[in-house]
Amino acid sequence: MIADNGVKLVLGSATAFFDGPLEKAVDFLNFAKELGFDAVDTAKIYGNNEELLGRAGAASSFTIDSKTPGSFGPEPSSKDVVIRDGQESLKKVQAESVLIFHYPYRRDLFY
């Protein structure tokens, strides 16, 4: 949803779906859609969140934004790692496209 002031509302899903039942995720997504949200934020580090969003069919109603682990992951966020994470997110959320955010950390700048 683009508010009158140009602000886009994005539903943060970390705590909403973290290992929750599928029915609860579907109900929550339906409610978010009624409120005017049109994008959902997730991340690889949010447990099984991406898979749950995929099983709930979130990509059919929402733009999916995700993030690479960055310094929370076991390896530096090289170009190949960011692309690989994006491809994994696509499969998990069952979407044709996903917007991947990458936060470069100091250790990443040297790879």
C-alpha positions as a LaTeX table, in Angstrom:
\begin{tabular}{lrrr}
\hline
Residue & $x$ (\AA) & $y$ (\AA) & $z$ (\AA) \\
\hline
Met1 & 0.00 & 0.00 & 0.00 \\
Ile2 & 1.28 & 3.44 & $-0.84$ \\
Ala3 & $-0.02$ & 5.87 & 1.73 \\
Asp4 & $-1.08$ & 9.36 & 0.70 \\
Asn5 & 2.35 & 10.58 & 1.80 \\
Gly6 & 4.21 & 8.15 & $-0.52$ \\
Val7 & 5.19 & 5.68 & 2.22 \\
Lys8 & 4.95 & 1.98 & 1.30 \\
Leu9 & 3.81 & $-0.33$ & 4.10 \\
Val10 & 5.81 & $-3.55$ & 4.43 \\
Leu11 & 4.74 & $-6.29$ & 6.82 \\
Gly12 & 7.66 & $-7.48$ & 8.95 \\
Ser13 & 7.18 & $-11.20$ & 9.34 \\
Ala14 & 9.96 & $-12.28$ & 11.73 \\
Thr15 & 7.81 & $-12.58$ & 14.82 \\
Ala16 & 4.52 & $-13.14$ & 13.02 \\
Phe17 & 5.40 & $-16.50$ & 11.46 \\
Phe18 & 8.41 & $-17.78$ & 13.36 \\
Asp19 & 7.71 & $-21.53$ & 13.47 \\
Gly20 & 3.96 & $-20.94$ & 13.64 \\
Pro21 & 1.19 & $-23.13$ & 12.23 \\
Leu22 & 0.24 & $-22.68$ & 8.56 \\
Glu23 & $-3.36$ & $-21.72$ & 9.34 \\
Lys24 & $-2.22$ & $-18.87$ & 11.58 \\
Ala25 & 0.11 & $-17.58$ & 8.85 \\
Val26 & $-2.68$ & $-17.68$ & 6.25 \\
Asp27 & $-5.09$ & $-15.84$ & 8.57 \\
Phe28 & $-2.46$ & $-13.23$ & 9.40 \\
Leu29 & $-1.63$ & $-12.67$ & 5.72 \\
Asn30 & $-5.32$ & $-12.28$ & 4.87 \\
Phe31 & $-5.69$ & $-9.74$ & 7.65 \\
Ala32 & $-2.58$ & $-7.86$ & 6.47 \\
Lys33 & $-4.01$ & $-7.74$ & 2.93 \\
Glu34 & $-7.28$ & $-6.31$ & 4.28 \\
Leu35 & $-5.26$ & $-3.60$ & 6.05 \\
Gly36 & $-3.60$ & $-2.65$ & 2.77 \\
Phe37 & $-0.16$ & $-4.23$ & 3.05 \\
Asp38 & 1.25 & $-5.40$ & $-0.28$ \\
Ala39 & 4.77 & $-6.49$ & 0.70 \\
Val40 & 6.16 & $-8.94$ & 3.27 \\
Asp41 & 9.67 & $-8.80$ & 4.70 \\
Thr42 & 11.46 & $-12.03$ & 5.65 \\
Ala43 & 15.02 & $-13.33$ & 5.96 \\
Lys44 & 17.01 & $-16.52$ & 5.78 \\
Ile45 & 17.76 & $-16.24$ & 9.51 \\
Tyr46 & 14.06 & $-16.16$ & 10.51 \\
Gly47 & 13.84 & $-19.92$ & 11.10 \\
Asn48 & 11.43 & $-21.60$ & 8.70 \\
Asn49 & 9.73 & $-18.28$ & 7.90 \\
Glu50 & 10.46 & $-18.34$ & 4.16 \\
Glu51 & 9.14 & $-21.90$ & 3.81 \\
Leu52 & 5.99 & $-21.05$ & 5.77 \\
Leu53 & 5.35 & $-17.99$ & 3.60 \\
Gly54 & 5.75 & $-20.22$ & 0.55 \\
Arg55 & 3.32 & $-22.83$ & 1.85 \\
Ala56 & 0.85 & $-20.05$ & 2.75 \\
Gly57 & 0.98 & $-18.73$ & $-0.83$ \\
Ala58 & 2.15 & $-15.28$ & 0.22 \\
Ala59 & 3.84 & $-14.59$ & $-3.14$ \\
Ser60 & 0.47 & $-14.69$ & $-4.92$ \\
Ser61 & $-0.70$ & $-11.61$ & $-2.99$ \\
Phe62 & 2.44 & $-9.85$ & $-1.80$ \\
Thr63 & 5.85 & $-8.68$ & $-2.97$ \\
Ile64 & 8.40 & $-10.65$ & $-0.96$ \\
Asp65 & 11.48 & $-8.89$ & 0.42 \\
Ser66 & 14.23 & $-10.97$ & 2.02 \\
Lys67 & 17.73 & $-10.51$ & 3.37 \\
Thr68 & 21.00 & $-12.39$ & 3.32 \\
Pro69 & 22.47 & $-13.26$ & 6.72 \\
Gly70 & 25.43 & $-10.89$ & 6.39 \\
Ser71 & 27.55 & $-11.10$ & 9.54 \\
Phe72 & 25.00 & $-13.49$ & 11.08 \\
Gly73 & 25.99 & $-16.13$ & 8.51 \\
Pro74 & 28.96 & $-18.48$ & 8.54 \\
Glu75 & 30.60 & $-17.06$ & 5.43 \\
Pro76 & 31.36 & $-13.63$ & 3.96 \\
Ser77 & 28.59 & $-12.22$ & 1.77 \\
Ser78 & 30.36 & $-12.41$ & $-1.57$ \\
Lys79 & 28.45 & $-11.80$ & $-4.79$ \\
Asp80 & 28.09 & $-15.57$ & $-5.28$ \\
Val81 & 26.77 & $-16.07$ & $-1.74$ \\
Val82 & 24.19 & $-13.27$ & $-2.12$ \\
Ile83 & 23.01 & $-14.71$ & $-5.45$ \\
Arg84 & 22.85 & $-18.23$ & $-3.98$ \\
Asp85 & 20.85 & $-16.97$ & $-0.99$ \\
Gly86 & 18.47 & $-15.18$ & $-3.34$ \\
Gln87 & 17.92 & $-18.34$ & $-5.39$ \\
Glu88 & 17.26 & $-20.33$ & $-2.21$ \\
Ser89 & 14.76 & $-17.69$ & $-1.04$ \\
Leu90 & 12.94 & $-17.85$ & $-4.39$ \\
Lys91 & 12.43 & $-21.59$ & $-3.97$ \\
Lys92 & 11.39 & $-21.35$ & $-0.34$ \\
Val93 & 8.83 & $-18.56$ & $-0.76$ \\
Gln94 & 7.64 & $-20.10$ & $-4.06$ \\
Ala95 & 7.89 & $-16.78$ & $-5.89$ \\
Glu96 & 8.88 & $-15.74$ & $-9.39$ \\
Ser97 & 10.95 & $-12.93$ & $-7.96$ \\
Val98 & 12.15 & $-11.75$ & $-4.58$ \\
Leu99 & 13.88 & $-8.54$ & $-3.58$ \\
Ile100 & 17.08 & $-9.41$ & $-1.71$ \\
Phe101 & 18.69 & $-6.95$ & 0.65 \\
His102 & 22.36 & $-7.31$ & 1.39 \\
Tyr103 & 24.07 & $-5.57$ & 4.26 \\
Pro104 & 27.82 & $-5.51$ & 3.62 \\
Tyr105 & 29.87 & $-5.85$ & 6.76 \\
Arg106 & 33.47 & $-4.93$ & 7.19 \\
Arg107 & 34.67 & $-8.52$ & 6.74 \\
Asp108 & 32.71 & $-8.70$ & 3.47 \\
Leu109 & 34.58 & $-5.81$ & 1.92 \\
Phe110 & 37.76 & $-7.84$ & 1.60 \\
Tyr111 & 36.30 & $-10.80$ & $-0.36$ \\
\hline
\end{tabular}
